[in-house]
Amino acid sequence: MSFFQRGRRRRLTPLIAGAATAVLGLTALTGCGSGADGEVSASGEAEVKLGVIPIIDIAPVKLGISKGVFARHKLKVTTQDAQGGAAIVPAVVSGDFQFGYSNLVSLLVAREKGVPVTMVSVGARASDDPVKDGSGQLMTANPGIAKVGDLKGKKIAINTLKGINEVAVASVLKKNGLATSDVTLVEVPIPNMPAALKSGQVDAAMLSEPFITVTKGQGARPLPVSYAAMGANLPFAGWFTSKQYAAKNPDVVKRFSAALKESLQYAEQHPDEARAALNGYLKLEPGLSDKVTLPGWNPEAGKSEIAPLAQLTVETGLIGSTRPLDELFAQ
């Protein structure tokens, strides 16, 4: 029996999974909270550390930092990479990060378990095209896979289990008469997915930009399994903090929310600058940032727009009801 046949939800081989530490620098996630972070100085400036995922979605924040948006709101911001929302949530609750970026499914799952997190702002939206979504698109290089039904019995890479990529895959499989038990889901860090696809270690991978464009250059093609396939322009990720931090530092949260909104709107209105910002933290090949598909960054969204995603999360079996959505927005 092969490694992949021993379970439907597994981590990929140590060769690939072990590279995550070097690529993403996760060691600080296991440490204690960093004393001074989040404290407000006599001048009113607050130092805050953000837990982020090294993907295209966070370009507005990188752009906002470089353009001094956060500084104008008296915020000294640093960022630290992590593999996904499932890793960032506990780090925010423990105080290692004051704010974090996560897919909304991971936040809903956390609230279901009683983890005290609260929403600050929607961070990104899906596109309106199920085969052209820069934040979540299933790619395959397997010539035997031409449609969703061909995924039966195949290995699919997602960055973390019990997150939005599992919901995205499960919801589209269901529409096509399949279940997650018909495929094998394996965890692979997103930056490592192109290599996993190219080597044939997985048959398909749920990717985000710029890695979608990278795999296209290697001969991969999209399948209609994506964030957009769950709903056109669907909000799928957001910025959050712990309820404890929000209660203790309401002014900092208010300033961060305002700076974040300004940064998101600026990126939405200045896509060329957002593309340029990608080169500062993703180390892209020359010209690649000009080809990637950007997500939507309109931050104006509430519970009603996120409700469809919460319902799909229930149907996937990751939460028991949509109650965590109300709790996530409760102040």
Tab-separated table of C-alpha atoms in Angstrom, residues 15-308:
chain	number	residue	atom	x	y	z
A	15	LEU	CA	10.930	16.148	1.069
A	16	ILE	CA	8.273	18.667	0.096
A	17	ALA	CA	6.613	19.368	3.433
A	18	GLY	CA	9.959	19.920	5.130
A	19	ALA	CA	10.775	22.745	2.764
A	20	ALA	CA	7.999	24.829	4.276
A	21	THR	CA	10.174	25.942	7.159
A	22	ALA	CA	12.817	27.356	4.848
A	23	VAL	CA	10.293	28.948	2.518
A	24	LEU	CA	7.903	30.395	5.064
A	25	GLY	CA	9.960	30.921	8.227
A	26	LEU	CA	7.436	29.517	10.679
A	27	THR	CA	9.679	29.134	13.713
A	28	ALA	CA	8.452	32.229	15.512
A	29	LEU	CA	4.924	30.818	15.590
A	30	THR	CA	5.963	28.426	18.313
A	31	GLY	CA	7.390	31.124	20.554
A	32	CYS	CA	5.795	33.186	23.266
A	33	GLY	CA	4.124	36.538	22.731
A	34	SER	CA	6.566	39.348	22.065
A	35	GLY	CA	6.187	41.658	25.073
A	36	ALA	CA	6.247	45.124	23.534
A	37	ASP	CA	4.264	44.318	20.388
A	38	GLY	CA	0.840	45.912	20.483
A	39	GLU	CA	1.728	48.363	23.233
A	40	VAL	CA	1.041	52.048	22.656
A	41	SER	CA	3.925	54.474	23.165
A	42	ALA	CA	3.696	57.889	24.802
A	43	SER	CA	3.380	59.410	21.319
A	44	GLY	CA	0.374	57.202	20.591
A	45	GLU	CA	2.193	54.914	18.147
A	46	ALA	CA	1.378	51.223	18.438
A	47	GLU	CA	3.671	48.420	17.294
A	48	VAL	CA	1.701	45.592	15.738
A	49	LYS	CA	2.811	42.364	14.141
A	50	LEU	CA	0.671	40.804	11.418
A	51	GLY	CA	0.502	37.110	10.643
A	52	VAL	CA	0.230	36.797	6.864
A	53	ILE	CA	0.333	34.213	4.099
A	54	PRO	CA	2.898	34.867	1.322
A	55	ILE	CA	0.330	35.069	-1.454
A	56	ILE	CA	-1.058	37.728	-3.755
A	57	ASP	CA	-3.932	38.649	-1.405
A	58	ILE	CA	-1.779	40.627	1.013
A	59	ALA	CA	-0.353	43.024	-1.583
A	60	PRO	CA	-2.554	45.897	-0.327
A	61	VAL	CA	-1.053	45.716	3.152
A	62	LYS	CA	2.489	45.578	1.806
A	63	LEU	CA	1.616	48.539	-0.407
A	64	GLY	CA	0.012	50.384	2.489
A	65	ILE	CA	3.097	49.909	4.648
A	66	SER	CA	5.443	51.146	1.926
A	67	LYS	CA	3.286	54.198	1.184
A	68	GLY	CA	3.066	55.170	4.840
A	69	VAL	CA	-0.671	54.576	5.220
A	70	PHE	CA	-0.273	52.690	8.498
A	71	ALA	CA	2.311	55.165	9.755
A	72	ARG	CA	-0.174	57.983	9.246
A	73	HIS	CA	-2.508	56.104	11.547
A	74	LYS	CA	0.301	55.852	14.132
A	75	LEU	CA	0.912	52.168	13.548
A	76	LYS	CA	4.354	50.598	13.254
A	77	VAL	CA	3.634	47.414	11.333
A	78	THR	CA	5.734	44.313	10.753
A	79	THR	CA	4.607	41.132	9.008
A	80	GLN	CA	5.550	37.486	9.398
A	81	ASP	CA	4.764	34.659	6.990
A	82	ALA	CA	2.837	31.519	7.900
A	83	GLN	CA	1.478	28.583	5.900
A	84	GLY	CA	-2.206	29.361	6.369
A	85	GLY	CA	-4.979	30.628	8.587
A	86	ALA	CA	-4.922	27.452	10.670
A	87	ALA	CA	-1.430	28.426	11.866
A	88	ILE	CA	-2.132	32.152	12.211
A	89	VAL	CA	-5.274	31.853	14.374
A	90	PRO	CA	-3.566	30.361	17.458
A	91	ALA	CA	-0.659	32.788	17.092
A	92	VAL	CA	-3.070	35.746	17.219
A	93	VAL	CA	-4.896	34.340	20.233
A	94	SER	CA	-1.605	33.738	22.074
A	95	GLY	CA	-0.422	37.286	21.353
A	96	ASP	CA	2.422	36.405	18.982
A	97	PHE	CA	0.516	38.457	16.386
A	98	GLN	CA	-1.844	41.333	17.096
A	99	PHE	CA	-3.685	40.868	13.798
A	100	GLY	CA	-3.792	38.054	11.298
A	101	TYR	CA	-4.948	37.200	7.801
A	102	SER	CA	-6.931	34.043	7.250
A	103	ASN	CA	-9.426	32.459	4.956
A	104	LEU	CA	-12.880	32.843	6.461
A	105	VAL	CA	-13.450	29.092	6.748
A	106	SER	CA	-10.572	28.725	9.202
A	107	LEU	CA	-12.061	31.577	11.243
A	108	LEU	CA	-15.491	29.947	11.236
A	109	VAL	CA	-13.978	26.653	12.359
A	110	ALA	CA	-12.087	28.468	15.112
A	111	ARG	CA	-15.255	30.168	16.367
A	112	GLU	CA	-17.084	26.820	16.306
A	113	LYS	CA	-14.433	25.566	18.726
A	114	GLY	CA	-14.807	28.605	20.970
A	115	VAL	CA	-11.563	30.290	19.909
A	116	PRO	CA	-11.958	34.012	20.789
A	117	VAL	CA	-11.321	35.729	17.440
A	118	THR	CA	-13.220	38.624	15.905
A	119	MET	CA	-13.347	40.091	12.399
A	120	VAL	CA	-11.689	43.398	11.580
A	121	SER	CA	-12.239	43.529	7.812
A	122	VAL	CA	-12.807	41.434	4.716
A	123	GLY	CA	-9.449	41.060	3.009
A	124	ALA	CA	-10.119	39.694	-0.481
A	125	ARG	CA	-12.833	38.552	-2.849
A	126	ALA	CA	-13.104	35.868	-5.497
A	127	SER	CA	-13.313	36.741	-9.173
A	128	ASP	CA	-16.445	36.184	-11.255
A	129	ASP	CA	-14.862	33.498	-13.456
A	130	PRO	CA	-14.632	29.878	-12.132
A	131	VAL	CA	-11.597	29.135	-14.324
A	132	LYS	CA	-9.774	32.398	-13.715
A	133	ASP	CA	-9.514	33.080	-10.003
A	134	GLY	CA	-6.182	34.399	-8.780
A	135	SER	CA	-6.740	33.481	-5.147
A	136	GLY	CA	-7.982	29.923	-5.428
A	137	GLN	CA	-7.872	27.862	-8.615
A	138	LEU	CA	-7.469	24.132	-9.084
A	139	MET	CA	-4.739	23.407	-11.623
A	140	THR	CA	-3.779	20.103	-13.208
A	141	ALA	CA	-1.032	18.889	-15.493
A	142	ASN	CA	-2.456	15.369	-15.754
A	143	PRO	CA	-3.536	14.722	-19.377
A	144	GLY	CA	-6.151	12.267	-18.117
A	145	ILE	CA	-8.069	14.986	-16.266
A	146	ALA	CA	-10.286	17.012	-18.563
A	147	LYS	CA	-13.284	17.674	-16.296
A	148	VAL	CA	-14.177	17.642	-12.610
A	149	GLY	CA	-15.517	14.081	-12.818
A	150	ASP	CA	-12.041	12.884	-13.833
A	151	LEU	CA	-10.715	13.793	-10.374
A	152	LYS	CA	-12.190	10.601	-8.900
A	153	GLY	CA	-9.403	8.559	-7.350
A	154	LYS	CA	-6.870	11.358	-7.792
A	155	LYS	CA	-4.566	13.193	-5.350
A	156	ILE	CA	-5.342	16.876	-4.789
A	157	ALA	CA	-2.995	19.253	-2.970
A	158	ILE	CA	-4.400	21.922	-0.641
A	159	ASN	CA	-2.386	24.128	1.692
A	160	THR	CA	-4.197	23.169	4.908
A	161	LEU	CA	-6.973	20.759	5.770
A	162	LYS	CA	-10.205	22.047	7.318
A	163	GLY	CA	-9.818	25.350	5.508
A	164	ILE	CA	-11.337	27.131	2.547
A	165	ASN	CA	-9.556	25.026	-0.058
A	166	GLU	CA	-11.166	21.876	1.311
A	167	VAL	CA	-14.575	23.588	1.163
A	168	ALA	CA	-13.926	24.821	-2.391
A	169	VAL	CA	-12.962	21.350	-3.598
A	170	ALA	CA	-15.765	19.587	-1.711
A	171	SER	CA	-18.495	21.962	-2.892
A	172	VAL	CA	-17.614	21.606	-6.578
A	173	LEU	CA	-17.133	17.841	-6.312
A	174	LYS	CA	-20.638	17.635	-4.831
A	175	LYS	CA	-22.083	19.567	-7.776
A	176	ASN	CA	-20.501	16.955	-10.048
A	177	GLY	CA	-21.743	13.894	-8.190
A	178	LEU	CA	-18.539	13.234	-6.231
A	179	ALA	CA	-17.552	13.473	-2.564
A	180	THR	CA	-14.265	14.258	-0.837
A	181	SER	CA	-13.993	10.537	-0.070
A	182	ASP	CA	-13.606	10.024	-3.847
A	183	VAL	CA	-10.293	11.905	-3.837
A	184	THR	CA	-7.215	12.077	-1.639
A	185	LEU	CA	-6.513	15.482	-0.129
A	186	VAL	CA	-2.873	16.111	0.816
A	187	GLU	CA	-1.345	19.131	2.535
A	188	VAL	CA	1.343	20.964	0.587
A	189	PRO	CA	2.597	24.526	1.178
A	190	ILE	CA	1.372	26.675	-1.728
A	191	PRO	CA	4.895	27.698	-2.897
A	192	ASN	CA	5.770	24.002	-3.202
A	193	MET	CA	2.725	23.019	-5.242
A	194	PRO	CA	4.172	23.762	-8.711
A	195	ALA	CA	6.989	21.288	-8.041
A	196	ALA	CA	4.528	18.698	-6.712
A	197	LEU	CA	2.407	19.060	-9.857
A	198	LYS	CA	5.370	18.958	-12.203
A	199	SER	CA	6.798	15.826	-10.569
A	200	GLY	CA	3.436	14.056	-10.561
A	201	GLN	CA	3.313	13.689	-6.790
A	202	VAL	CA	-0.189	15.163	-6.992
A	203	ASP	CA	-2.682	15.165	-9.842
A	204	ALA	CA	-4.122	18.610	-9.129
A	205	ALA	CA	-3.399	21.501	-6.783
A	206	MET	CA	-5.468	24.325	-5.329
A	207	LEU	CA	-3.229	27.274	-6.069
A	208	SER	CA	-3.146	31.037	-5.706
A	209	GLU	CA	-1.201	33.594	-7.701
A	210	PRO	CA	1.583	33.929	-8.656
A	211	PHE	CA	1.848	30.159	-8.544
A	212	ILE	CA	-1.139	29.714	-10.871
A	213	THR	CA	0.761	31.586	-13.564
A	214	VAL	CA	3.926	29.625	-12.746
A	215	THR	CA	2.158	26.301	-13.288
A	216	LYS	CA	0.558	27.558	-16.516
A	217	GLY	CA	4.079	28.168	-17.757
A	218	GLN	CA	4.830	24.534	-16.931
A	219	GLY	CA	1.865	23.304	-18.971
A	220	ALA	CA	-0.828	23.106	-16.276
A	221	ARG	CA	-4.398	24.179	-16.959
A	222	PRO	CA	-7.337	25.240	-14.765
A	223	LEU	CA	-10.385	23.225	-13.808
A	224	PRO	CA	-13.675	24.904	-12.771
A	225	VAL	CA	-12.880	24.333	-9.094
A	226	SER	CA	-12.181	27.678	-7.489
A	227	TYR	CA	-13.297	30.305	-5.012
A	228	ALA	CA	-15.315	31.909	-7.810
A	229	ALA	CA	-17.065	28.565	-8.357
A	230	MET	CA	-18.484	28.929	-4.832
A	231	GLY	CA	-19.870	32.365	-5.687
A	232	ALA	CA	-18.964	35.250	-7.974
A	233	ASN	CA	-17.043	37.961	-6.098
A	234	LEU	CA	-17.471	35.984	-2.868
A	235	PRO	CA	-15.553	37.374	0.150
A	236	PHE	CA	-13.276	34.515	1.172
A	237	ALA	CA	-10.641	35.916	3.533
A	238	GLY	CA	-10.313	38.523	6.204
A	239	TRP	CA	-8.246	40.294	8.813
A	240	PHE	CA	-8.940	39.478	12.435
A	241	THR	CA	-7.710	39.915	15.981
A	242	SER	CA	-8.365	38.263	19.318
A	243	LYS	CA	-11.343	39.375	21.388
A	244	GLN	CA	-8.955	39.996	24.272
A	245	TYR	CA	-6.775	42.337	22.224
A	246	ALA	CA	-9.804	44.120	20.766
A	247	ALA	CA	-11.235	44.716	24.238
A	248	LYS	CA	-7.936	45.996	25.597
A	249	ASN	CA	-6.944	48.095	22.573
A	250	PRO	CA	-10.116	49.375	20.850
A	251	ASP	CA	-8.381	52.488	19.517
A	252	VAL	CA	-5.560	50.483	17.930
A	253	VAL	CA	-8.103	48.165	16.306
A	254	LYS	CA	-10.024	51.170	15.010
A	255	ARG	CA	-6.879	52.724	13.543
A	256	PHE	CA	-5.761	49.438	12.012
A	257	SER	CA	-9.195	48.956	10.440
A	258	ALA	CA	-9.098	52.469	8.956
A	259	ALA	CA	-5.563	52.029	7.578
A	260	LEU	CA	-6.484	48.627	6.205
A	261	LYS	CA	-9.573	49.966	4.437
A	262	GLU	CA	-7.532	52.765	2.908
A	263	SER	CA	-4.852	50.320	1.728
A	264	LEU	CA	-7.368	47.880	0.239
A	265	GLN	CA	-9.194	50.605	-1.634
A	266	TYR	CA	-5.937	52.071	-2.916
A	267	ALA	CA	-4.802	48.690	-4.237
A	268	GLU	CA	-8.185	48.171	-5.908
A	269	GLN	CA	-7.860	51.540	-7.649
A	270	HIS	CA	-4.153	51.197	-8.511
A	271	PRO	CA	-3.629	47.625	-9.775
A	272	ASP	CA	-0.264	48.447	-11.373
A	273	GLU	CA	1.131	49.520	-8.000
A	274	ALA	CA	-0.340	46.407	-6.375
A	275	ARG	CA	1.402	44.252	-8.986
A	276	ALA	CA	4.681	46.065	-8.344
A	277	ALA	CA	4.297	45.414	-4.612
A	278	LEU	CA	4.273	41.662	-5.275
A	279	ASN	CA	7.907	41.765	-6.331
A	280	GLY	CA	8.895	43.048	-2.909
A	281	TYR	CA	7.815	39.956	-0.977
A	282	LEU	CA	7.348	37.105	-3.457
A	283	LYS	CA	10.666	37.308	-5.360
A	284	LEU	CA	9.039	36.720	-8.727
A	285	GLU	CA	10.673	36.073	-12.054
A	286	PRO	CA	10.920	39.274	-14.139
A	287	GLY	CA	7.612	40.146	-15.783
A	288	LEU	CA	5.559	37.589	-13.838
A	289	SER	CA	3.704	40.179	-11.752
A	290	ASP	CA	2.297	41.669	-14.973
A	291	LYS	CA	0.597	38.371	-15.846
A	292	VAL	CA	-1.053	37.345	-12.587
A	293	THR	CA	-4.790	37.627	-11.906
A	294	LEU	CA	-5.483	39.966	-9.005
A	295	PRO	CA	-8.277	39.318	-6.488
A	296	GLY	CA	-10.927	41.849	-5.577
A	297	TRP	CA	-10.047	44.028	-2.595
A	298	ASN	CA	-13.254	45.924	-1.893
A	299	PRO	CA	-13.443	45.749	1.935
A	300	GLU	CA	-17.127	46.672	2.152
A	301	ALA	CA	-18.722	43.373	3.160
A	302	GLY	CA	-20.696	42.065	6.106
A	303	LYS	CA	-22.266	38.861	7.328
A	304	SER	CA	-24.849	38.656	4.545
A	305	GLU	CA	-22.225	38.378	1.800
A	306	ILE	CA	-20.228	35.805	3.743
A	307	ALA	CA	-23.290	33.709	4.639
A	308	PRO	CA	-23.117	31.541	1.459
